[in-house]
XYZ file of C-alpha atoms in Angstrom:
703
model
C 33.459 21.207 -21.292
C 31.166 18.583 -19.596
C 29.822 15.791 -21.990
C 26.280 15.784 -21.337
C 23.733 13.000 -22.470
C 20.149 13.784 -24.079
C 17.318 12.502 -22.609
C 17.006 10.276 -26.039
C 20.523 8.961 -25.018
C 19.690 7.862 -21.799
C 15.827 7.286 -21.701
C 14.911 3.337 -21.346
C 18.703 2.444 -21.025
C 18.376 0.438 -18.117
C 14.893 -0.823 -18.926
C 14.591 -4.676 -20.734
C 11.794 -2.973 -23.263
C 10.516 -3.618 -26.481
C 13.502 -2.670 -28.371
C 15.693 -4.645 -26.170
C 13.569 -7.771 -26.122
C 13.630 -7.622 -30.016
C 17.932 -7.803 -29.923
C 17.971 -10.396 -27.315
C 15.001 -12.746 -27.917
C 14.648 -14.991 -30.568
C 12.128 -13.747 -33.284
C 9.341 -16.650 -32.587
C 10.112 -16.211 -28.712
C 9.623 -12.418 -28.817
C 6.348 -12.964 -30.762
C 5.129 -15.597 -28.278
C 6.235 -13.228 -25.409
C 4.019 -10.097 -27.183
C 1.059 -12.136 -27.276
C 0.897 -12.712 -23.379
C 2.254 -8.868 -22.483
C -0.870 -7.871 -25.082
C -3.378 -9.849 -23.016
C -3.597 -12.823 -26.244
C -2.763 -15.475 -24.295
C -1.307 -17.063 -21.267
C 2.419 -16.995 -20.848
C 3.948 -20.503 -21.812
C 6.590 -22.035 -19.260
C 8.248 -23.580 -22.037
C 9.749 -20.132 -23.315
C 10.471 -19.199 -19.900
C 14.024 -20.321 -19.700
C 15.191 -18.837 -23.088
C 13.633 -15.572 -21.715
C 15.158 -15.774 -18.661
C 18.825 -16.131 -20.309
C 18.037 -13.107 -22.471
C 17.164 -10.953 -19.174
C 20.071 -12.648 -17.366
C 22.398 -11.789 -20.444
C 21.354 -8.056 -20.813
C 21.531 -7.634 -16.976
C 25.002 -8.648 -16.672
C 26.174 -6.556 -19.333
C 24.773 -3.583 -17.524
C 27.028 -4.503 -14.394
C 24.036 -6.624 -12.703
C 25.370 -8.956 -10.052
C 21.650 -9.588 -8.681
C 18.201 -9.773 -9.139
C 15.351 -9.220 -7.352
C 11.489 -9.871 -7.410
C 10.422 -6.270 -6.961
C 6.292 -6.283 -5.021
C 3.874 -3.952 -3.744
C 2.859 -5.560 -0.277
C 0.346 -3.489 1.647
C 2.890 -1.838 3.846
C 2.417 0.905 2.065
C 6.351 0.827 0.211
C 7.887 -1.732 -2.043
C 9.340 -4.862 -1.147
C 12.538 -6.869 -2.585
C 14.694 -10.085 -1.600
C 17.836 -9.749 -3.859
C 19.779 -12.960 -4.967
C 22.994 -13.112 -6.859
C 23.326 -14.842 -10.461
C 26.319 -17.006 -8.647
C 25.726 -20.800 -8.609
C 27.476 -23.388 -6.392
C 31.527 -22.944 -6.964
C 32.437 -26.250 -9.556
C 35.571 -28.368 -8.544
C 37.854 -25.622 -9.617
C 36.682 -22.932 -7.655
C 34.271 -21.323 -10.505
C 31.331 -20.201 -10.379
C 28.874 -19.859 -13.369
C 26.156 -16.933 -13.595
C 22.540 -18.297 -14.034
C 18.854 -17.399 -13.956
C 16.346 -19.555 -15.099
C 13.001 -19.477 -16.112
C 11.771 -20.670 -12.899
C 13.771 -17.658 -11.302
C 11.883 -15.268 -13.428
C 8.554 -16.331 -13.171
C 8.285 -17.617 -9.278
C 9.718 -16.107 -5.989
C 8.818 -17.524 -2.648
C 9.248 -14.879 0.389
C 8.424 -14.907 3.622
C 5.067 -14.062 3.893
C 4.048 -13.967 7.290
C 5.250 -10.836 8.196
C 3.981 -8.922 5.801
C 0.312 -7.577 6.763
C -2.301 -10.047 6.049
C -5.391 -8.679 7.576
C -5.745 -12.537 9.085
C -5.719 -13.997 5.637
C -2.259 -15.778 6.883
C -1.105 -16.779 10.374
C 2.616 -16.506 11.384
C 3.081 -20.101 11.301
C 1.479 -20.331 7.534
C 4.530 -18.703 6.148
C 4.575 -19.426 2.310
C 3.661 -16.573 -0.401
C 4.611 -15.976 -3.476
C 5.550 -13.208 -5.919
C 4.947 -13.966 -9.796
C 6.308 -12.058 -12.907
C 4.261 -9.248 -14.323
C 5.500 -9.146 -18.091
C 3.353 -6.592 -18.942
C 5.545 -4.273 -16.816
C 9.080 -4.132 -17.940
C 12.147 -5.318 -15.947
C 14.621 -2.861 -15.029
C 18.252 -1.960 -13.435
C 18.474 0.207 -10.521
C 21.970 1.607 -9.857
C 22.332 2.479 -6.017
C 24.893 2.023 -3.077
C 23.790 -1.541 -3.199
C 25.348 -2.165 -7.131
C 23.180 -2.668 -10.121
C 20.281 -4.620 -9.104
C 17.790 -6.340 -11.712
C 14.248 -5.812 -10.664
C 11.400 -7.977 -12.027
C 8.036 -6.463 -11.410
C 6.003 -9.182 -9.607
C 2.370 -9.427 -8.188
C 2.572 -10.910 -4.163
C -0.248 -13.443 -3.370
C -0.737 -15.918 -0.775
C -0.117 -19.726 -1.049
C -3.914 -20.217 -1.160
C -4.235 -17.337 -3.351
C -5.073 -14.399 -1.826
C -3.897 -10.807 -2.906
C -1.669 -10.081 -0.698
C -0.291 -6.324 -2.443
C -1.181 -3.710 -4.460
C -0.607 -4.992 -8.003
C -2.762 -7.982 -7.909
C -6.343 -6.421 -7.889
C -5.232 -3.841 -9.915
C -4.434 -6.149 -12.900
C -7.910 -7.775 -11.910
C -9.573 -4.415 -12.278
C -7.964 -3.514 -15.396
C -9.377 -6.763 -16.670
C -12.966 -5.843 -15.718
C -12.812 -2.684 -16.845
C -11.835 -3.784 -20.719
C -14.424 -6.484 -20.491
C -17.252 -3.838 -19.516
C -16.011 -1.219 -21.742
C -15.397 -3.587 -25.272
C -19.043 -4.159 -24.196
C -19.951 -0.695 -24.553
C -18.092 -0.124 -27.428
C -19.757 -3.133 -29.197
C -22.830 -1.301 -28.712
C -22.280 1.437 -31.086
C -20.928 -0.502 -33.805
C -16.922 -0.737 -32.702
C -15.696 -3.977 -33.967
C -12.035 -3.170 -34.463
C -11.120 -2.131 -30.763
C -9.663 -5.356 -29.106
C -8.311 -3.621 -25.582
C -9.202 -0.756 -23.586
C -6.571 0.126 -21.302
C -7.061 2.189 -18.163
C -4.212 4.545 -18.244
C -2.718 6.827 -15.265
C -0.441 10.019 -14.999
C 0.436 10.568 -11.412
C 1.474 14.146 -9.936
C 4.136 13.696 -7.384
C 4.045 16.386 -4.420
C 6.911 16.683 -2.321
C 8.845 18.680 0.224
C 12.573 18.887 0.466
C 14.943 19.665 3.717
C 18.492 20.006 4.989
C 19.321 16.461 6.074
C 21.425 17.928 8.962
C 18.342 19.986 10.543
C 16.357 17.133 9.829
C 18.280 14.525 12.116
C 17.790 17.478 15.022
C 13.602 16.652 14.412
C 12.416 13.292 16.275
C 8.836 14.067 15.140
C 10.204 13.873 11.350
C 12.660 11.232 11.608
C 9.955 8.886 13.478
C 6.523 10.045 11.896
C 7.518 11.994 8.488
C 5.963 14.916 9.803
C 6.322 18.146 12.508
C 4.086 17.565 15.505
C 5.335 20.621 16.676
C 6.029 23.745 15.016
C 4.923 27.493 15.574
C 4.309 29.167 11.982
C 7.159 31.789 11.164
C 6.162 35.324 10.131
C 5.990 34.480 6.417
C 4.180 31.006 5.329
C 3.072 30.449 1.898
C 0.584 34.173 1.921
C 2.678 35.552 -1.143
C 2.598 32.933 -3.387
C 6.133 33.365 -4.668
C 7.459 30.171 -4.111
C 4.706 28.442 -6.719
C 6.113 28.263 -10.053
C 9.089 30.057 -8.915
C 12.813 29.927 -10.321
C 14.054 26.928 -8.954
C 17.228 27.530 -6.526
C 20.958 26.136 -7.856
C 20.316 23.331 -4.850
C 16.743 22.335 -6.094
C 17.692 22.480 -9.636
C 20.842 20.084 -9.255
C 18.504 17.391 -7.382
C 16.051 17.610 -9.948
C 18.289 17.411 -12.361
C 19.851 14.028 -11.150
C 15.656 12.792 -10.156
C 14.882 12.931 -13.578
C 18.294 11.154 -14.970
C 17.911 8.284 -12.843
C 14.390 8.042 -13.623
C 15.104 8.394 -17.303
C 17.385 5.426 -17.006
C 14.808 3.310 -15.557
C 12.330 4.132 -18.614
C 10.043 6.565 -16.053
C 8.565 9.351 -18.367
C 9.359 12.412 -15.759
C 8.361 15.114 -17.433
C 7.022 18.212 -15.561
C 8.590 19.791 -12.419
C 8.327 23.365 -10.218
C 7.871 24.339 -7.186
C 4.545 24.041 -5.681
C 2.629 26.526 -3.144
C 4.106 25.798 -0.004
C 7.874 26.997 0.733
C 10.161 24.004 0.010
C 7.057 22.026 -1.715
C 7.959 20.520 -5.213
C 5.872 18.567 -7.722
C 7.093 16.243 -10.519
C 4.915 14.895 -13.003
C 5.586 11.967 -15.840
C 3.568 10.991 -18.839
C 0.702 8.814 -18.579
C 1.030 4.855 -18.973
C -1.035 1.974 -18.562
C -2.445 1.622 -14.969
C -0.270 -1.091 -13.866
C 2.921 0.125 -15.553
C 2.176 3.675 -13.956
C 1.794 2.365 -10.464
C 4.858 0.773 -10.804
C 6.652 4.085 -12.100
C 5.351 6.249 -9.297
C 6.652 3.692 -6.527
C 9.904 4.038 -8.581
C 9.751 7.971 -8.557
C 9.425 7.814 -4.678
C 11.981 5.857 -4.013
C 14.150 7.722 -6.410
C 12.999 10.989 -4.714
C 14.271 9.903 -1.575
C 17.558 8.221 -2.525
C 18.644 10.938 -4.195
C 17.680 13.371 -1.552
C 20.003 11.454 0.600
C 22.980 11.747 -1.750
C 22.436 15.160 -2.142
C 22.605 16.168 1.847
C 18.703 16.718 1.415
C 15.896 14.757 3.147
C 12.415 14.226 0.674
C 9.221 14.226 2.659
C 6.465 12.560 1.195
C 4.286 12.926 4.281
C 0.814 14.672 3.084
C 0.932 17.240 6.078
C 4.475 17.899 7.305
C 4.009 21.192 8.388
C 1.062 22.807 9.714
C -0.626 25.922 8.241
C 1.044 25.258 4.563
C -0.247 23.472 1.997
C -0.315 19.436 2.362
C 1.279 17.165 -0.642
C -1.133 14.826 -2.617
C -1.136 12.845 -5.450
C -3.724 13.537 -8.647
C -4.425 10.761 -10.099
C -5.509 11.773 -13.728
C -7.275 8.836 -15.366
C -8.507 7.670 -18.553
C -9.773 4.935 -20.550
C -8.149 4.276 -24.011
C -8.708 1.549 -26.570
C -5.546 -0.181 -28.318
C -6.481 2.093 -31.648
C -6.164 5.304 -29.815
C -9.980 6.148 -29.039
C -10.184 7.843 -25.764
C -13.716 6.845 -24.339
C -13.474 10.205 -21.898
C -12.584 12.188 -25.303
C -16.305 14.210 -25.775
C -14.679 15.077 -29.704
C -15.598 18.456 -31.206
C -19.506 17.987 -31.095
C -20.349 16.605 -27.459
C -23.914 16.836 -27.829
C -23.702 14.333 -31.075
C -21.669 11.974 -29.335
C -23.856 9.546 -27.934
C -21.073 6.915 -26.458
C -19.605 9.551 -25.028
C -22.648 10.933 -23.319
C -23.589 7.366 -22.144
C -19.769 6.586 -20.347
C -20.392 10.135 -18.556
C -23.818 9.059 -17.519
C -22.121 5.543 -16.357
C -19.240 7.611 -14.574
C -21.436 9.858 -12.576
C -23.223 6.694 -11.580
C -20.281 4.835 -10.204
C -19.007 7.929 -8.442
C -22.483 8.617 -6.936
C -23.294 4.969 -6.212
C -19.909 4.476 -4.406
C -18.691 7.648 -3.490
C -17.911 6.206 0.044
C -15.790 3.490 -1.445
C -13.645 6.295 -3.815
C -13.161 8.242 -0.533
C -11.879 5.489 1.746
C -9.093 4.664 -1.503
C -7.843 7.932 -0.366
C -7.812 7.575 3.027
C -4.812 7.188 5.047
C -3.360 9.151 8.517
C -1.782 12.150 7.177
C -4.296 12.524 4.310
C -6.789 13.536 7.477
C -4.578 16.507 7.794
C -4.417 17.574 4.549
C -7.835 17.003 3.054
C -10.339 20.244 3.072
C -7.440 22.976 3.871
C -4.884 24.851 2.280
C -5.903 23.753 -1.572
C -6.376 20.472 -0.926
C -10.074 18.991 -1.708
C -12.635 18.456 0.740
C -13.235 14.990 2.191
C -16.938 15.237 0.489
C -16.902 13.566 -2.579
C -18.492 15.217 -5.764
C -17.414 15.590 -9.453
C -16.738 18.948 -11.147
C -17.820 18.330 -15.206
C -17.365 21.905 -16.145
C -19.971 24.876 -18.244
C -20.281 22.618 -21.456
C -20.992 19.361 -19.669
C -23.170 21.115 -17.163
C -24.932 22.399 -19.965
C -25.658 19.262 -21.894
C -26.953 17.442 -18.990
C -29.358 20.596 -18.423
C -30.421 20.267 -21.597
C -31.222 16.445 -21.806
C -33.120 16.763 -18.469
C -35.238 19.513 -19.580
C -36.106 18.657 -23.049
C -35.102 14.834 -23.511
C -31.931 15.645 -25.666
C -28.762 17.564 -26.164
C -29.033 19.900 -29.451
C -25.896 21.604 -28.966
C -22.665 22.333 -27.270
C -21.360 25.311 -25.579
C -18.443 26.577 -27.844
C -14.935 27.426 -27.001
C -14.021 31.157 -28.087
C -10.733 32.874 -28.696
C -8.598 34.738 -25.289
C -8.356 38.054 -26.413
C -5.462 39.830 -23.871
C -5.783 43.259 -25.549
C -2.420 43.628 -26.229
C -1.199 43.420 -30.193
C 1.883 41.447 -29.900
C 0.440 38.942 -28.010
C -1.145 36.073 -30.281
C -5.090 35.133 -29.495
C -5.948 31.706 -28.931
C -8.950 29.567 -28.366
C -9.745 28.875 -24.717
C -11.181 25.597 -23.541
C -14.608 25.258 -23.375
C -14.426 25.434 -19.830
C -12.683 26.245 -16.908
C -11.282 24.209 -13.867
C -11.928 23.612 -10.184
C -9.028 22.731 -8.015
C -11.387 22.262 -5.021
C -13.347 19.607 -6.798
C -11.628 16.258 -5.716
C -13.108 14.197 -8.943
C -12.585 16.545 -12.110
C -13.104 16.008 -15.709
C -10.333 18.123 -17.367
C -10.964 17.365 -20.937
C -10.213 13.791 -21.992
C -9.597 12.270 -18.342
C -10.973 12.232 -14.903
C -8.420 13.872 -12.301
C -8.811 12.423 -8.570
C -7.162 14.731 -6.676
C -7.923 13.264 -3.158
C -4.696 10.607 -3.219
C -2.127 11.319 -0.406
C 1.314 12.021 -1.573
C 2.951 8.746 0.185
C -0.049 6.395 -0.993
C 0.420 3.834 -4.056
C -1.712 5.050 -6.857
C -2.979 1.207 -7.572
C -5.734 1.432 -4.981
C -7.353 4.680 -6.213
C -7.013 3.203 -9.274
C -8.839 -0.378 -8.797
C -11.795 1.545 -7.636
C -12.016 3.568 -9.946
C -11.676 0.803 -12.643
C -14.013 -1.343 -10.620
C -17.134 1.498 -10.022
C -16.484 1.966 -13.815
C -16.783 -1.690 -14.860
C -19.689 -2.068 -12.989
C -21.917 0.941 -14.337
C -20.760 0.085 -17.871
C -22.296 -3.697 -16.989
C -25.461 -1.982 -15.890
C -25.989 -0.266 -18.983
C -24.919 -3.036 -21.259
C -27.223 -5.435 -19.488
C -29.963 -2.761 -20.098
C -28.960 -1.825 -24.078
C -28.079 -5.265 -25.172
C -31.608 -6.326 -24.407
C -33.370 -3.526 -25.749
C -35.738 -3.932 -28.708
C -35.408 -0.300 -29.614
C -31.659 0.857 -28.843
C -31.905 4.299 -29.667
C -35.598 4.487 -27.406
C -33.514 2.764 -24.714
C -30.454 4.669 -24.835
C -32.377 8.040 -24.501
C -34.615 6.609 -21.509
C -31.085 5.618 -20.097
C -29.469 9.031 -19.981
C -32.226 10.475 -18.903
C -32.548 8.260 -15.564
C -28.514 8.142 -15.291
C -28.250 12.064 -15.339
C -31.623 12.501 -13.186
C -30.734 10.027 -10.963
C -27.072 11.359 -9.880
C -26.976 14.839 -10.905
C -26.720 15.541 -7.444
C -23.115 14.416 -7.468
C -21.979 17.052 -9.770
C -20.858 20.079 -7.942
C -19.232 23.047 -9.383
C -19.059 25.621 -6.448
C -16.312 26.058 -3.798
C -15.355 22.919 -1.952
C -13.671 24.498 0.482
C -17.267 26.519 1.814
C -19.318 25.778 4.631
C -22.080 26.537 2.764
C -20.815 23.378 0.396
C -21.015 20.897 3.401
C -24.474 21.868 4.318
C -25.377 21.353 0.757
C -23.927 18.213 0.737
C -25.907 16.599 3.803
C -28.976 18.044 1.606
C -27.886 15.889 -1.316
C -27.127 13.212 0.926
C -23.364 13.019 -0.197
C -21.578 10.954 2.199
C -19.206 13.229 4.630
C -16.210 10.852 6.023
C -13.707 13.408 7.203
C -11.482 10.817 8.630
C -10.090 7.664 7.765
C -11.589 5.824 10.807
C -14.591 7.051 9.244
C -13.714 5.885 5.558
C -12.774 2.256 6.148
C -15.996 0.675 6.861
C -16.802 1.958 3.183
C -14.876 -1.021 1.789
C -17.035 -3.973 3.566
C -20.255 -2.518 3.008
C -22.489 -5.117 1.106
C -22.319 -3.138 -2.147
C -18.644 -2.869 -2.031
C -18.758 -6.529 -1.254
C -21.046 -7.754 -4.014
C -19.344 -5.117 -6.769
C -15.789 -6.463 -6.268
C -16.953 -10.284 -6.044
C -19.208 -9.781 -9.106
C -15.948 -8.625 -10.735
C -13.597 -10.944 -9.353
C -11.064 -7.955 -8.187
C -11.675 -9.220 -4.475
C -13.396 -11.583 -2.858
C -14.896 -10.892 1.099
C -12.084 -12.131 2.589
C -9.577 -9.903 1.257
C -11.544 -7.157 1.366
C -11.887 -7.799 5.313
C -8.747 -8.271 5.838
C -7.558 -5.034 3.740
C -10.079 -2.845 6.151
C -8.356 -5.000 9.336
C -4.959 -3.577 8.116
C -5.895 -0.188 7.495
C -7.253 0.132 11.037
C -3.948 -1.464 12.257
C -2.264 0.954 10.356
C -4.053 3.748 11.536
C -3.342 2.380 15.079
C 0.212 2.345 14.859
C 0.761 5.540 13.495
C -1.170 7.624 16.031
C 0.511 5.345 18.798
C 3.829 6.069 17.384
C 3.037 10.012 17.013
C 1.667 9.961 20.187
C 4.793 8.436 21.891
C 7.050 10.620 19.621
C 5.503 13.523 21.362
C 5.668 12.613 25.005
C 9.427 11.453 23.792
C 10.268 15.139 22.869
C 8.029 16.792 25.467
C 9.576 15.049 28.378
C 13.186 14.835 27.376
C 13.592 18.144 25.573
C 10.941 20.753 25.536
C 10.017 20.778 28.978
C 13.811 20.694 30.652
C 14.520 23.897 28.085
C 11.692 25.651 28.972
C 12.682 25.080 32.534
C 15.855 25.905 32.133
C 15.133 29.053 30.461
C 12.774 29.956 33.720
C 15.709 29.538 35.816
C 17.814 32.003 33.564
C 14.313 34.508 33.696
C 14.453 34.095 37.451
C 17.884 35.013 37.572
C 17.498 38.028 35.735
C 14.644 39.294 37.472
C 16.437 38.924 40.698
C 19.383 41.183 39.340
C 17.373 44.130 38.163
C 15.608 43.767 41.249
C 18.974 43.811 43.198
C 19.664 47.074 40.524
C 16.623 48.368 41.793
C 14.677 48.438 39.026
C 11.204 47.171 38.489
C 11.346 43.697 36.210
C 7.813 44.444 34.807
C 8.696 42.954 31.289
C 10.954 39.663 32.362
C 8.285 38.967 35.032
C 5.403 39.481 32.709
C 7.182 36.999 30.269
C 8.171 34.878 32.949
C 4.271 34.557 33.957
C 3.195 33.575 30.685
C 5.665 30.767 30.181
C 5.201 29.018 33.639
C 1.318 29.045 32.738
C 2.140 27.524 29.346
C 4.706 25.223 30.986
C 2.019 23.949 33.616
C -0.294 23.440 30.719
C 1.910 21.735 28.759
C 2.658 19.120 32.041
C -0.892 18.974 32.104
C -1.543 17.873 28.996
C 1.639 15.781 27.940
C -0.019 13.823 32.007
C -3.400 13.484 29.765
C -1.676 12.256 26.544
C 0.501 9.720 28.586
C -2.554 8.094 29.963
C -5.026 7.455 27.088
C -2.169 6.318 25.067
C -1.405 3.644 27.549
C -5.044 2.661 27.422
C -5.129 2.572 23.696
C -3.459 -0.803 23.533
C -5.619 -2.441 26.043
C -8.553 -2.476 23.402
C -8.492 -5.546 21.747
C -10.742 -4.742 18.747
C -8.716 -3.128 16.075
C -11.717 -0.977 14.805
C -12.562 -0.237 18.213
C -9.117 0.817 19.246
C -8.974 2.929 16.013
C -11.984 5.034 17.251
C -10.234 5.203 20.386
C -7.113 6.751 19.033
C -9.146 9.148 16.657
C -11.486 10.328 19.789
C -9.309 10.265 22.585
C -5.415 10.129 21.494
C -5.451 12.691 18.510
C -7.256 15.972 21.025
C -4.964 15.086 23.608
C -2.084 15.230 21.033
C -3.582 18.837 19.789
C -4.090 19.685 23.365
C -0.384 19.546 24.185
C 0.901 20.906 20.757
C -0.869 24.422 21.548
C 1.045 25.165 24.750
C 4.166 24.093 22.895
C 3.898 26.053 19.685
C 3.090 28.800 21.724
C 6.020 28.549 24.139
C 8.428 28.073 20.844
C 7.316 31.871 20.429
C 8.195 32.901 23.535
C 11.419 30.677 24.420
C 14.621 31.970 23.724
C 15.526 30.532 19.987
C 19.119 29.609 21.030
C 17.443 27.543 23.970
C 14.736 26.196 22.010
C 15.816 22.318 21.545
C 15.043 21.703 17.470
C 15.008 23.871 14.365
C 11.820 25.990 13.808
C 9.614 25.805 10.967
C 11.532 29.195 9.289
C 14.943 26.957 9.732
C 13.317 23.769 8.055
C 11.131 25.389 5.136
C 13.298 28.434 4.184
C 16.698 27.415 4.520
C 16.948 24.605 2.076
C-alpha cells in the first residue's frame, strides 16, 4: 500500500517560516528579525549575514543549488533570475557554497526590458530588487531543480515602483495608520496593527494538451478567437460542483501537495459552472503574502497541468458562450489582537464602530467607483464582465437585508434601534437538523458584496495579480477613514459628531448600494440615473488612474506619485494595444492559412459530388443549397479578413498609445467580430473531418 504523507507532514516543508527561523537562527537574531517582520523596526543590516547564512544552510539541506529574487514586474507575471550558491573555484579546484546578507537583501536585475511606462529609458537600465521579509522565502521544486525563492519588491534606480508589491506594501501601511486612528476614537488602545487580509478564489479551465497544440489562438492569445457552440454547453448546470473526473482529481491532488509544500493554504476545490472549468481557493492571508501565494498558485496550476498532459487556461474568457473565469478578492481588515473591523457583531445597530467603518467603505467605493473598476481592467475581462454570471462593469455594493435596514433606520429616524435577526432554516424533514440561517442572502451579480465579515470584490480577472485591486481598496479605505477621523478628532461632542457623520455619509453615498439583479437592462438605466460610472471596457477604465482625485489620494498616502500613476496608465494602454494586435494577427493567420483553404477544399469536394449526382440523372438540391450557403459565408469571411488586415495594419501608425487603444477598441475589435461570425457559421456546415482545428466540444468535454 502506498505510503501517503498527511497535510500536516508536508505543509510548509519548503518554507523558511517562523518555526524554521526559530530552529536555524540564534535567538537574539530571531527576535530582531521578528521586530522587522512585525513592523516595529527597520531591518538591521548588521544581522543580514547571519540570516543569509541560516537560509543558505536550510536551503542547501533541502537540495537547493540556486537562489532567485522572485518579484512581480508590471508584465502581469512573476520574474526571476537564478544564481547558484557556488563561489569561484579555489586553487585546489574545490568550491564553496556562499550566500551573503547583501545577496539576500539586494538584487540588481536589468530593468530596461520590463514595462516602465516611460519611467525608465532603455539606457537607464538599473533597477533593484529588495527583500520583503514579511513574506517567507520558499523552495520551489521543478524541472530546474530546487530553487530558493526570495520574495522581493522591485524599484528603479531613482526609487519609483516598477512592480506590484511596492505599492501594495505602501497601501497596507496607509490603511493601517488610518484604521488605528479610527479605533482610537472608540477607546481601543491595545491594538497595535491593522492587517489587510485577502482570500483569493482562483477560477481556471483545463483542456487536453494535444488539442491545445492544434489551436493557434489558444497558443498565442490564451483564448479561442473562433469557435461555434456545441449542442450542449452549461445549460444543465451538471458540471457545477459535480463529481471530479479521475484525471482532474489526480491533477488537483498534485496541485494541492505542491502548494502545501510551499506554504500556500489551498483549501477548497470544485468544478465550476462551465464544462472544463474549476476553482481553487486558499485560506486568508496577510495581503502581501496572499498576493505572493496567488502568483505561486497560478504558476503551479500551469506547471502541474503540463506534467499531466493538460493545459491550464487562466484567460478570463477562453470560450465564448459559457462562463468566464474570475478571481474573487475577499478583503477584510483585522487587528493584531483579533478584531475584524468588518464584523457587525450580534447587535449591529449598537456597534457604532462598525457603522462608521461601513459608512466609510460606502463613501470610499462611491467616491472612487471608477478607480475600483480600473483595478479589475484587463483585455480578457472585457469579454467576461456582465455575462454568464460575471458581475457587471458598473460598480455597486450589496449589503444585504440586515445592513440595508440599519441604513434605512438611520436615515429615516436618525438612529438604528434594532437589527434584523437570523432565523432557523426549516426543511420540513424531521431527520434533517434545523440550523440558524445567515441574517441575509447573497447576490452573485454584485461586484462588491458584503458577505458577513468581509467584502468580496468579484470583478478581478483570473490572470490578474490581486495586488492592484487590493492597493485600491486599501487606499480608498485609508482616505475615507482619514477624512472621518479628521472630523471626529476635532469634535467637541464625539457622539453628536458621529451621529451627524453617519447620517451624512449614508445619505450622500446610499446611491452606491444596490441589491437587485445587476445583469438587467433596468439596472443600467438606474445606474445612469444615480450618476454611477459605467465603464464597459479597459480603454474606458484606464483614465481613472490619472484623474485629479486619484492622483491627490495616492500622493496623500504615499502609495503612488503622479509619475508612477501616469506610467501605469501608459503601460495599460500599451498592454491593450499589444494584446489586441496579437489577437488580430492570429485571426488573420488562422483564416488565411487554415480556415479558408479548408473551406475552399470542401467546396471543391461538394462541386464534384454535385456533378456526379447530375451525371447520374438525379437533382442535387441539398448539395447545391449547402454549397451556396458555404460559398456565401466563404465570401463574407474573405471580405472580413481583408478589412481586418487593413485596420490592423493601420493601427501601429498611430503614435499616441491612448489614441491607438481607442482605435483598436473601436475599429479592430469590431472587424475581428465581423470575421468570427461567418467563420463560426462555416464550422457548423463544413465536414468535421475537414475543419482544421478541434471544436469547442472537443476542447471542453473531452478532458
